[in-house]
Coordinates of C-alpha atoms and ligand atoms in Angstrom, one line a residue:
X15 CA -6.2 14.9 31.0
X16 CA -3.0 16.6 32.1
X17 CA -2.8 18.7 34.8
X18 CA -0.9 22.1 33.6
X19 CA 0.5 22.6 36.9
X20 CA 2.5 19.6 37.0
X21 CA 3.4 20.2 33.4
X22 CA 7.2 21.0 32.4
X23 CA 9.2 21.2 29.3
X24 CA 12.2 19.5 28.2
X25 CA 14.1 19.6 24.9
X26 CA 14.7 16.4 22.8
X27 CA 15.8 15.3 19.5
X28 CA 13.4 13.6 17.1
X29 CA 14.4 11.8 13.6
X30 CA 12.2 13.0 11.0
X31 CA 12.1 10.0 9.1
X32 CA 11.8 7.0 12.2
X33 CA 11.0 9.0 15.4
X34 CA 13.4 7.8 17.5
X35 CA 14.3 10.4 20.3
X36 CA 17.3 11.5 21.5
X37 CA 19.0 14.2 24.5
X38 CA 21.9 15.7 22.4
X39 CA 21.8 16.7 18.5
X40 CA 23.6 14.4 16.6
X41 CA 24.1 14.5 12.7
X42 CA 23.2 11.2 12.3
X43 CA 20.1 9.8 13.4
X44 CA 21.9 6.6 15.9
X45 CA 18.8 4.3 15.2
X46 CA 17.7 4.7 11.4
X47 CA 21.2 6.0 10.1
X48 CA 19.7 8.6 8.1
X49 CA 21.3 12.3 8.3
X50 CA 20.2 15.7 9.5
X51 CA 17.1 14.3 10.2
X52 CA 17.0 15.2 13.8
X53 CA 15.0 18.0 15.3
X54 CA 15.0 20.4 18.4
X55 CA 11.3 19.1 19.9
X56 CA 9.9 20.7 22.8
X57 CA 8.0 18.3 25.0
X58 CA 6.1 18.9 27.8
X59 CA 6.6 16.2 30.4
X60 CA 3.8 15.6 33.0
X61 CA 5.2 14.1 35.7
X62 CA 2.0 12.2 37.2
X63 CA 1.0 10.8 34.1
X64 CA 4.3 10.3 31.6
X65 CA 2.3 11.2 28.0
X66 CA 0.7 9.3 25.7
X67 CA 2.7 6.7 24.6
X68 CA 3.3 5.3 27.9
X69 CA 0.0 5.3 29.0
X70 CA -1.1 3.4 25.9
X71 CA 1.4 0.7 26.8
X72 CA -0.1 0.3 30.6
X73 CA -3.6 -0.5 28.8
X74 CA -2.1 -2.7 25.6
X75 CA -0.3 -4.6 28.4
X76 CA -3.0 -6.2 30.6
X77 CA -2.2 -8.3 33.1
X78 CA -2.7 -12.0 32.3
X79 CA -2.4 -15.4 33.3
X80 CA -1.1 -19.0 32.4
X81 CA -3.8 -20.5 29.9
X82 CA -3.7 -23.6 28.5
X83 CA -4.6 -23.1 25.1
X84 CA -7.8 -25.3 25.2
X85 CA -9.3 -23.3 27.8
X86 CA -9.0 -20.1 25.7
X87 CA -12.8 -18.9 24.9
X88 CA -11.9 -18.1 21.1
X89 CA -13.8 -15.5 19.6
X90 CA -14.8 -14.6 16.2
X91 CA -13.8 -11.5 14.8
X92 CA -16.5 -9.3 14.4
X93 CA -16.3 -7.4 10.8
X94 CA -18.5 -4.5 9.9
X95 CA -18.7 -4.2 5.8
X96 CA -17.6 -0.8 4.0
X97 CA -19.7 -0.7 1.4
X98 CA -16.8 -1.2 -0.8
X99 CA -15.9 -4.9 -1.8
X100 CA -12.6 -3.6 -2.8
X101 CA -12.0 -2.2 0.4
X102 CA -13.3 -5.0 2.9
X103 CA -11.1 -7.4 0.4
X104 CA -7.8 -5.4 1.2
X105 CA -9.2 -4.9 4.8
X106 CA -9.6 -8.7 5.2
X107 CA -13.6 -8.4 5.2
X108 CA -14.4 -5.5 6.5
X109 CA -13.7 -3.4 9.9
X110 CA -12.9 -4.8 13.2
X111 CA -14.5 -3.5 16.4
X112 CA -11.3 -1.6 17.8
X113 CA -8.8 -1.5 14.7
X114 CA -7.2 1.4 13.6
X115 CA -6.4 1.4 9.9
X116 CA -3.8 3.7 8.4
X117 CA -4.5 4.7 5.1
X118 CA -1.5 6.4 3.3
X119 CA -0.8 7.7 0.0
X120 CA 0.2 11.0 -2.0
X121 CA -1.5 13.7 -2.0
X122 CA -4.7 14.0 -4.4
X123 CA -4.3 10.0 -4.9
X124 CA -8.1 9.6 -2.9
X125 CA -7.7 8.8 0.6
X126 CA -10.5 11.8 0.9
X127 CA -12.7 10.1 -0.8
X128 CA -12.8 6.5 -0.3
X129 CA -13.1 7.5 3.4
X130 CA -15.9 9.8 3.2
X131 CA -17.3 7.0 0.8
X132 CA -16.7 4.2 3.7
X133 CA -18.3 6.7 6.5
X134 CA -21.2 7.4 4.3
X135 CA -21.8 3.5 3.8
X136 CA -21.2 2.8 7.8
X137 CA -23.2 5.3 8.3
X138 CA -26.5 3.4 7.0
X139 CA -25.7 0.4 9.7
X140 CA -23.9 2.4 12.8
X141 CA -22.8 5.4 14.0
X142 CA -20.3 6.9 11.9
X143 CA -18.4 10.2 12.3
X144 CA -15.7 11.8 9.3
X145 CA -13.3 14.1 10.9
X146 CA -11.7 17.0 8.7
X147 CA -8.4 18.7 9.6
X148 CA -7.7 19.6 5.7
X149 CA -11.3 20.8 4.5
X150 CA -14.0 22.8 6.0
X151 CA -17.5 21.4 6.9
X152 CA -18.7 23.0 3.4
X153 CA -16.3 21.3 1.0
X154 CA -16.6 18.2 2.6
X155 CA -20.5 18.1 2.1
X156 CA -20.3 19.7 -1.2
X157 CA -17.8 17.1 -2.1
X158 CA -20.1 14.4 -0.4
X159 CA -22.8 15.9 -3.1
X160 CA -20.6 15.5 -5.3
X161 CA -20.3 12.1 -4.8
X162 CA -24.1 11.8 -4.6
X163 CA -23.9 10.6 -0.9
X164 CA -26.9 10.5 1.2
X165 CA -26.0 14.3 3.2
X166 CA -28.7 13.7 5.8
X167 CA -26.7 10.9 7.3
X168 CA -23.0 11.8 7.5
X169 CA -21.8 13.5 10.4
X170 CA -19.1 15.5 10.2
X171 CA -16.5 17.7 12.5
X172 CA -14.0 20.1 11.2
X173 CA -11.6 20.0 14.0
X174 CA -8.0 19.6 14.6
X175 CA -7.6 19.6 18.6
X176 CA -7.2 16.1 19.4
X177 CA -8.4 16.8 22.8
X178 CA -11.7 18.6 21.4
X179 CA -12.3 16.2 19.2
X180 CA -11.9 13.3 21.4
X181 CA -14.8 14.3 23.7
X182 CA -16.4 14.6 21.3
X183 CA -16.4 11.4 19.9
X184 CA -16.7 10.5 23.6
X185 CA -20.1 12.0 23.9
X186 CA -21.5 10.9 20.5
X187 CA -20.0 7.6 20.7
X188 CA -19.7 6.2 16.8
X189 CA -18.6 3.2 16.1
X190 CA -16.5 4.1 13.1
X191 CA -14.2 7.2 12.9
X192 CA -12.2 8.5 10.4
X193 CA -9.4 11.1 11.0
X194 CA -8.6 13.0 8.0
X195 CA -5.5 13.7 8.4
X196 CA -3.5 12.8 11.2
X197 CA -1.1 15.7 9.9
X198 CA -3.7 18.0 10.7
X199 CA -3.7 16.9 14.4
X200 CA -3.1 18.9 17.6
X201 CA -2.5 17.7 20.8
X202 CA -2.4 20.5 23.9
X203 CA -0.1 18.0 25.9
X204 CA 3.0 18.4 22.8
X205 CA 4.6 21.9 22.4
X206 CA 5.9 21.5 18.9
X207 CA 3.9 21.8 15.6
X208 CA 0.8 19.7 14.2
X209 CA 2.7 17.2 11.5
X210 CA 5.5 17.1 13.7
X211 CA 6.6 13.4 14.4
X212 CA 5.6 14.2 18.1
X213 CA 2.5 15.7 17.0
X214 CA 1.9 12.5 14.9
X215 CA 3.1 9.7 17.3
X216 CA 1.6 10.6 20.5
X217 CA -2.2 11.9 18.3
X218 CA -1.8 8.5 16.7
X219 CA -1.4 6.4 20.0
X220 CA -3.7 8.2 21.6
X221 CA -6.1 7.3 19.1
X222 CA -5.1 3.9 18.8
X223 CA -5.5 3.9 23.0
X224 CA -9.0 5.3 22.7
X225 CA -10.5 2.5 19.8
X226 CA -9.2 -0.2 21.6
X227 CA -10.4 1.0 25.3
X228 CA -14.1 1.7 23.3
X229 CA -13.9 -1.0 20.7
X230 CA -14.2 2.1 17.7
X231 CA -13.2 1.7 14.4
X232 CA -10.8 4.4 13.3
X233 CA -9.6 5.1 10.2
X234 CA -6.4 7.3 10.4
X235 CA -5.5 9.5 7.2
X236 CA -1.7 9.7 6.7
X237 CA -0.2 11.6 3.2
X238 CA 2.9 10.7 2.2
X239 CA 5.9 12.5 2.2
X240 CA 8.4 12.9 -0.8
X241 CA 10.7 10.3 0.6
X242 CA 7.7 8.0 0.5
X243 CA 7.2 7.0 3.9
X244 CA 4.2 8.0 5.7
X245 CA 5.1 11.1 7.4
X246 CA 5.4 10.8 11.1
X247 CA 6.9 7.9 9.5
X248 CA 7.7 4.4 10.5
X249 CA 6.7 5.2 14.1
X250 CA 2.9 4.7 13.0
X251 CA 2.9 1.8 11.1
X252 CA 4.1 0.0 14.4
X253 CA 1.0 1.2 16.4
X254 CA -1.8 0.6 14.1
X255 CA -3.2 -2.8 13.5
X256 CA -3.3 -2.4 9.8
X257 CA -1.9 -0.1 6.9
X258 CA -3.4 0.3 3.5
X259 CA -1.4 2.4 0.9
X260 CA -2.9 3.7 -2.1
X261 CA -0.8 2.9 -5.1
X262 CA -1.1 4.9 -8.6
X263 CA -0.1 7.0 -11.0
X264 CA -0.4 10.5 -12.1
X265 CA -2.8 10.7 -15.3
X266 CA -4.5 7.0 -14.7
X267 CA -7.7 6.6 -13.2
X268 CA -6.6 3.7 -11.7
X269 CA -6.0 3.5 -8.1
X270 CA -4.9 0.1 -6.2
X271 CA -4.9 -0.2 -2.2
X272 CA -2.5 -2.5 -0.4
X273 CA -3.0 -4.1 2.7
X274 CA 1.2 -3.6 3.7
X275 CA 0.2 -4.9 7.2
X276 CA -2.6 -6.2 8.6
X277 CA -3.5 -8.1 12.2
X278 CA -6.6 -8.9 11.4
X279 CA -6.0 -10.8 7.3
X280 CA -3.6 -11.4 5.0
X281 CA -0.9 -8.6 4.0
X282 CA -0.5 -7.5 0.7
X283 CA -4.4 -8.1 -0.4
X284 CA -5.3 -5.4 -3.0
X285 CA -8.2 -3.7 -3.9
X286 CA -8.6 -2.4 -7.0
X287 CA -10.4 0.9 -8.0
X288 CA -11.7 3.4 -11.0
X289 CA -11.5 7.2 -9.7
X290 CA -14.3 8.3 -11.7
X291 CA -16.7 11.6 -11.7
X292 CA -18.8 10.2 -9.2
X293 CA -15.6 8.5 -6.4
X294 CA -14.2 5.6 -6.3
X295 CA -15.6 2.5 -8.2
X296 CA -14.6 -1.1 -7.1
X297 CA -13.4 -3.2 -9.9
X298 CA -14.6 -6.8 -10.2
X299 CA -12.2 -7.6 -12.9
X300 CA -8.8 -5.7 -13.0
X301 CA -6.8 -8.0 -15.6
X302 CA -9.7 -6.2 -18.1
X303 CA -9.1 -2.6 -16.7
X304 CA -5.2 -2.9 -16.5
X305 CA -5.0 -4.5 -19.9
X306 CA -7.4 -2.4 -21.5
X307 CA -5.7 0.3 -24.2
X308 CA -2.7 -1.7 -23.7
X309 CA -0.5 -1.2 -27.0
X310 CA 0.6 -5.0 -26.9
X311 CA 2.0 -5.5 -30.2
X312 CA 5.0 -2.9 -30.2
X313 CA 8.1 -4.5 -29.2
X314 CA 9.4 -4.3 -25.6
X315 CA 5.7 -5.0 -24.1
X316 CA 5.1 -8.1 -23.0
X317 CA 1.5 -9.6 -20.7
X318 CA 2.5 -10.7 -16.5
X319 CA -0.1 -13.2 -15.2
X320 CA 0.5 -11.8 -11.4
X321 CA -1.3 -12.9 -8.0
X322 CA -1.3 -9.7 -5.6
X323 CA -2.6 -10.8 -2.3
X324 CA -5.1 -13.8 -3.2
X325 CA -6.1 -12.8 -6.8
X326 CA -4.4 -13.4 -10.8
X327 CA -3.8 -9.9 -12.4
X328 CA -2.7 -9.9 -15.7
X329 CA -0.6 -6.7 -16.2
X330 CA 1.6 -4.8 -19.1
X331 CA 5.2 -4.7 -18.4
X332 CA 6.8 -2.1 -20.4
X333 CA 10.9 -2.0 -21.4
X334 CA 12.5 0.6 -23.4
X335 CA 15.8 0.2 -24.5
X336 CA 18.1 2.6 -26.0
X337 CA 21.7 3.5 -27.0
X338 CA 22.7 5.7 -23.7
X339 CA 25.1 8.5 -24.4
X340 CA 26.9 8.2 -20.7
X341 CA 26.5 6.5 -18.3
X342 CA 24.0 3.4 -18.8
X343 CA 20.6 4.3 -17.1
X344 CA 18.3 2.4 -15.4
X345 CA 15.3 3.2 -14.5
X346 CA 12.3 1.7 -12.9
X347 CA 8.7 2.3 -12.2
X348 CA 6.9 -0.1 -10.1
X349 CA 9.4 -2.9 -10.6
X350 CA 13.0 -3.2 -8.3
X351 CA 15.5 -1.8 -9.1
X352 CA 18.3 -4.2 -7.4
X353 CA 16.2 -7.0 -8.9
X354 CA 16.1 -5.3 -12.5
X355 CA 20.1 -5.1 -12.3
X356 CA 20.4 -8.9 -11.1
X357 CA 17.8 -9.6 -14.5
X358 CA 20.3 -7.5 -16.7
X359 CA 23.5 -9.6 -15.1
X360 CA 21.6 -13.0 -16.0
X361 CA 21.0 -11.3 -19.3
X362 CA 24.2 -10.8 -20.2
X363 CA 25.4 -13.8 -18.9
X364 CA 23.3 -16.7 -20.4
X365 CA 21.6 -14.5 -23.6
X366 CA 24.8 -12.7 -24.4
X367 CA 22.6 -9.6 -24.1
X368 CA 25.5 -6.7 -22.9
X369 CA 23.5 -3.8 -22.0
X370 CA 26.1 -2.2 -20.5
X371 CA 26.1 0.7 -23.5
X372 CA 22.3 1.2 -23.4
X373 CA 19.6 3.0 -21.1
X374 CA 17.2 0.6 -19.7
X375 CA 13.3 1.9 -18.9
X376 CA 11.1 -0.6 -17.3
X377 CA 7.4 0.1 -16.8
X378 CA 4.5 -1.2 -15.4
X379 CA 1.5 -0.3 -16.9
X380 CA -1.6 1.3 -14.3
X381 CA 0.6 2.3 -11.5
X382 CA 1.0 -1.0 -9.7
X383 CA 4.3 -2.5 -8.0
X384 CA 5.0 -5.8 -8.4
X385 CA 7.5 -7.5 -6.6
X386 CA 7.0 -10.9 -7.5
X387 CA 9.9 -13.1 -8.4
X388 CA 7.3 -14.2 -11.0
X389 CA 8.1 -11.0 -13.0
X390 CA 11.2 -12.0 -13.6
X391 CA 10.9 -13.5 -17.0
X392 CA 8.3 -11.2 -18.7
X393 CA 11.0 -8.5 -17.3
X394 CA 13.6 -10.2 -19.3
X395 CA 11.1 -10.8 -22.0
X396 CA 10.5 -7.3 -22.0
X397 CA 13.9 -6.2 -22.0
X398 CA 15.0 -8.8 -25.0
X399 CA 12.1 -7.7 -27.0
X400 CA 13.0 -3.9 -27.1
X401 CA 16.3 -4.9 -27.4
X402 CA 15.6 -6.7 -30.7
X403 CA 12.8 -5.1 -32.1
X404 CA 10.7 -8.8 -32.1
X405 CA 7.4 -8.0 -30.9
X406 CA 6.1 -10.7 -28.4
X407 CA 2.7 -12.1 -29.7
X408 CA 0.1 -10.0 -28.2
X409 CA -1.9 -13.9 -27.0
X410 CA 1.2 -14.7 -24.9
X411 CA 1.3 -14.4 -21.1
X412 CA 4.2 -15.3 -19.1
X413 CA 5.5 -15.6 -15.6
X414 CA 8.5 -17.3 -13.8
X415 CA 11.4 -16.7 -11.7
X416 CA 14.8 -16.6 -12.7
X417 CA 17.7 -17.8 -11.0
X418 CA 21.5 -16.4 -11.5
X419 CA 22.1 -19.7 -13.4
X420 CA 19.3 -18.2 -15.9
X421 CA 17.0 -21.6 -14.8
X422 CA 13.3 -20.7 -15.0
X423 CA 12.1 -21.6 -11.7
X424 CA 8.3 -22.4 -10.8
X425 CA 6.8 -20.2 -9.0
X426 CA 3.2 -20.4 -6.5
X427 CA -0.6 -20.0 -8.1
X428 CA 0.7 -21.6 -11.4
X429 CA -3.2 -22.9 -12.3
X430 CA -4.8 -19.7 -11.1
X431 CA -2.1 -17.6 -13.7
X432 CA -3.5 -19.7 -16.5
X433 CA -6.5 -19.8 -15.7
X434 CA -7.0 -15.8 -15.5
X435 CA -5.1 -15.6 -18.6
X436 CA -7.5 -18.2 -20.4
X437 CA -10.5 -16.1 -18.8
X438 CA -9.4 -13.0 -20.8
X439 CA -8.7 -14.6 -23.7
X440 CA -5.2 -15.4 -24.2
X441 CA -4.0 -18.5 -25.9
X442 CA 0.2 -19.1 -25.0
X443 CA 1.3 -18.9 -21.8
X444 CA 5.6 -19.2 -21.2
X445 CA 6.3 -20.0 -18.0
X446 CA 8.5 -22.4 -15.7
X447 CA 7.1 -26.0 -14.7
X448 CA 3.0 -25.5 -13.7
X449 CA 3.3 -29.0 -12.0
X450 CA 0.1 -31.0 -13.1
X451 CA -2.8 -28.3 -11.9
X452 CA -2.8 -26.9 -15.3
X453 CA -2.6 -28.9 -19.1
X454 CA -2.7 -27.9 -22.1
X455 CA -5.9 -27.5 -23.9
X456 CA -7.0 -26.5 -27.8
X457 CA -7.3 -23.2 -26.8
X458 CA -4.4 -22.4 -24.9
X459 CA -0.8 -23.8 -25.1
X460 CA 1.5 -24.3 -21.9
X461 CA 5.0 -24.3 -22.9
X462 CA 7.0 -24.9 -20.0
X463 CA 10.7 -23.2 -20.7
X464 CA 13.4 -24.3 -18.4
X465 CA 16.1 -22.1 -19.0
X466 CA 15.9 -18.2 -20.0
X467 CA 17.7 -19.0 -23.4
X468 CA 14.9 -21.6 -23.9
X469 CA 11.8 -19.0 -23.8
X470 CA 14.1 -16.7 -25.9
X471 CA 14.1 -19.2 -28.7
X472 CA 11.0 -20.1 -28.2
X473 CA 9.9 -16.0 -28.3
X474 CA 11.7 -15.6 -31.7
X475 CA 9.5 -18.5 -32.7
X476 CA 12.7 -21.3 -32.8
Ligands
TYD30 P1 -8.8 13.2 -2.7 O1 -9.7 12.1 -2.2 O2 -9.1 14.6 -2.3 O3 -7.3 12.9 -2.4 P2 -6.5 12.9 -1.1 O4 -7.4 13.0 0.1 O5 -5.7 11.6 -1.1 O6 -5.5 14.0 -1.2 O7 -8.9 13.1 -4.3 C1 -8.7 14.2 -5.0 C2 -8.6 13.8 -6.5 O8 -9.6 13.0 -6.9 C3 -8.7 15.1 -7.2 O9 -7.6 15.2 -8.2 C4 -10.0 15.0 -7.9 C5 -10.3 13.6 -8.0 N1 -11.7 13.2 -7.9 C6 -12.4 12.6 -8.9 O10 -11.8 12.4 -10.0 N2 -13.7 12.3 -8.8 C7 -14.3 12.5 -7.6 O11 -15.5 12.2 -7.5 C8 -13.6 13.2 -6.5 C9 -14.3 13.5 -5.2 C10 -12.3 13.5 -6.7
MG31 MG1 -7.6 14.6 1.4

């Protein structure tokens, strides 16, 4: 702990949106570009000990020797479950003995409650403690009712001092933490305000410093901000060892987390969830949930066979398109936008489809993001569909990528598209070349389309 006599203060200037630091204002941050985003930060310097951050690399960087690789005792990574098959899928397979997790999202999206859900489930096998900074003691056990979790067993503290809480967890020693949020946190050694991207930074690395030094578990609660980066932004997703994000939409009861970075398993594994009365609800199936209601025979809405992370999702992609009356609009929702105006290029160039007088909506149903190249033809599906008012057979999936020549390329996890879309029930799948890993059968037809032109004909039933 820092000793206040040896403590001064000294005035720097911290970018809001990637925490970079500098002596003198500037308008423009010099490492991230982005402007007016510095702030006048006080921060106390302790001259024996040099703050957080840098004592967190002294212990990250231990002093080593030359191995040869053979001689290196290899361990296997210890992984405690989390109750939730969703989450341990996104997580890799559960919790590692010293990872910190960031877990971001909007506000009201569920962060609260899949973590009190996870510490409740722990809690049955190890020591687990949840740690409030938004919510009393009483909301978070009336919410834990709520959720019909077992009360007896959840410890709680409703505490935002980092320093309190921290010897705290010191003296009860759980295995698993979760730090709800990290906004919320307040560190004596930092003079400006919890939420700050000082406040955040150094909390965070503290923490990060503490689970590794004690092999903990912590969970670290991060809400988003309007820009959509995790506020005390970038900074933090350098320091933990893996970042989940909640992805959804306002209205839906669906809720997906994505692995964005993870040390410890593949990046961009989802988990898929139902917020329902009683939490969060793992789905075994989500082609059924995110197809389900779907109003597939209107024109513009066409069926993606995705793969997120390791797993075939079939999804709705939704186009809308419409005389504009200015300038063209284009707007997207969970598809991107550089790639939608690259799609309406090839469209114009190899369908003659000129959409330069029309608005263009594109839509994917549930709340997820794909950013496949694979979407790329049921976009353009989509998109030629509303444009011409011929509905695209509600037993057709498709997927591909499309090059600027407006070739249909093939794209990875051609059999495992198929064969999720022959699970559900689909017959026709339009797509580029599947190699030999999936055939055509009675029930379903493979038609292999080549060129964009090609599965247009072929749509319009040529
Ligand atoms: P919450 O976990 O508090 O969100 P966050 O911590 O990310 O801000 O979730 C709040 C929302 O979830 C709120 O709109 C109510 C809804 N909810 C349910 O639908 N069912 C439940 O069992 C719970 C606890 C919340
Ligand atoms: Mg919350």
């Amino acid at each position: 702990m820092a000793n206040l006599a040896n403590k001064s203060t000294k005035t720097v200037y911290v970018c809001r949106e990637c925490g970079e630091s500098t002596p003198k204002w500037q308008g423009q941050c010099p490492s991230c570009s982005a402007w007016n985003t510095l702030e006048e930060t006080a921060v106390a310097t302790n001259t024996s000990s040099g703050g957080f951050a840098q004592k967190n690399r002294a212990v990250t960087s231990k002093s080593g020797k030359i191995l040869k690789l053979s001689d290196v005792r290899m361990e296997d990574v210890t992984r405690w479950p989390t109750g939730s098959t969703e989450m341990d899928r996104a997580l890799g397979g559960g919790l590692v003995p010293g990872a910190v997790i960031l877990i971001g999202g909007d506000p009201g999206i569920g962060k609260s409650t899949l973590t009190l859900q996870v510490i409740a489930a722990i809690s049955e096998n190890r020591p687990a403690l949840y740690v409030t900074g938004e919510e009393s003691s009483a909301q978070v056990a009336s919410r834990a009712q709520r959720l019909d979790l077992p009360l007896e067993s959840i410890h709680v503290l409703a505490e935002t001092g980092l320093e309190t809480i921290l010897s705290h967890v010191g003296q009860a020693k759980p295995q698993v933490v979760v730090i709800d949020s990290i906004q919320t946190l307040y560190s004596e050694q930092f003079n400006s305000a919890p939420g700050s991207v000082v406040q955040v930074r150094e909390c965070a690395a503290e923490l990060v410093r503490y689970a590794k030094a004690n092999g903990v578990s912590i969970l670290i609660v991060g809400h988003v901000t309007k820009e959509g980066s995790i506020a005390g932004p970038r900074v933090l997703e350098h320091l933990v060892d893996t970042v989940i994000y909640f992805e959804g939409e306002a209205g839906s009861n669906i809720r997906i987390i994505r692995a964005l970075k993870n040390r410890f398993g593949a990046a961009n594994e989802i988990g898929v969830f139902s917020m329902t009365e009683n939490g969060l609800r793992g789905v075994a199936n989500p082609s059924v949930l995110f197809l389900h209601n779907s109003q597939q025979q209107a024109s513009g809405n066409v069926v993606f066979a995705a793969i997120e992370g390791s797993r075939p999702l079939l999804v709705q992609i939704q186009a809308l398109v419409d005389r504009t009356a200015g300038n063209p609009r284009r707007v997207c929702n969970g598809v991107d936008s550089q790639r939608l105006a690259m799609l309406l290029a090839v469209m114009n160039r190899h369908l003659g489809s000129n959409l330069g007088g029309f608005d263009v909506f594109v839509n994917v149903v549930g709340g997820l993001t794909v950013d496949e190249p694979a979407a790329d033809l049921p976009i353009i599906a989509a998109i030629w569909s509303s444009l011409t008012g011929k509905v695209v057979p509600s037993n057709t999936v498709l997927f591909g990528e499309v090059g600027l020549g407006g070739e249909v390329r093939p794209v990875v996890g051609g059999a495992i598209r198929v064969a999720e879309a022959e699970k559900l029930g689909f017959n026709r799948v339009v797509c580029g070349d599947v190699g030999r890993g999936a055939r055509s059968k009675a029930e379903l037809a493979i038609e292999v389309v080549n060129r964009v032109d090609r599965a247009v004909e072929f749509l319009r039933g040529d």
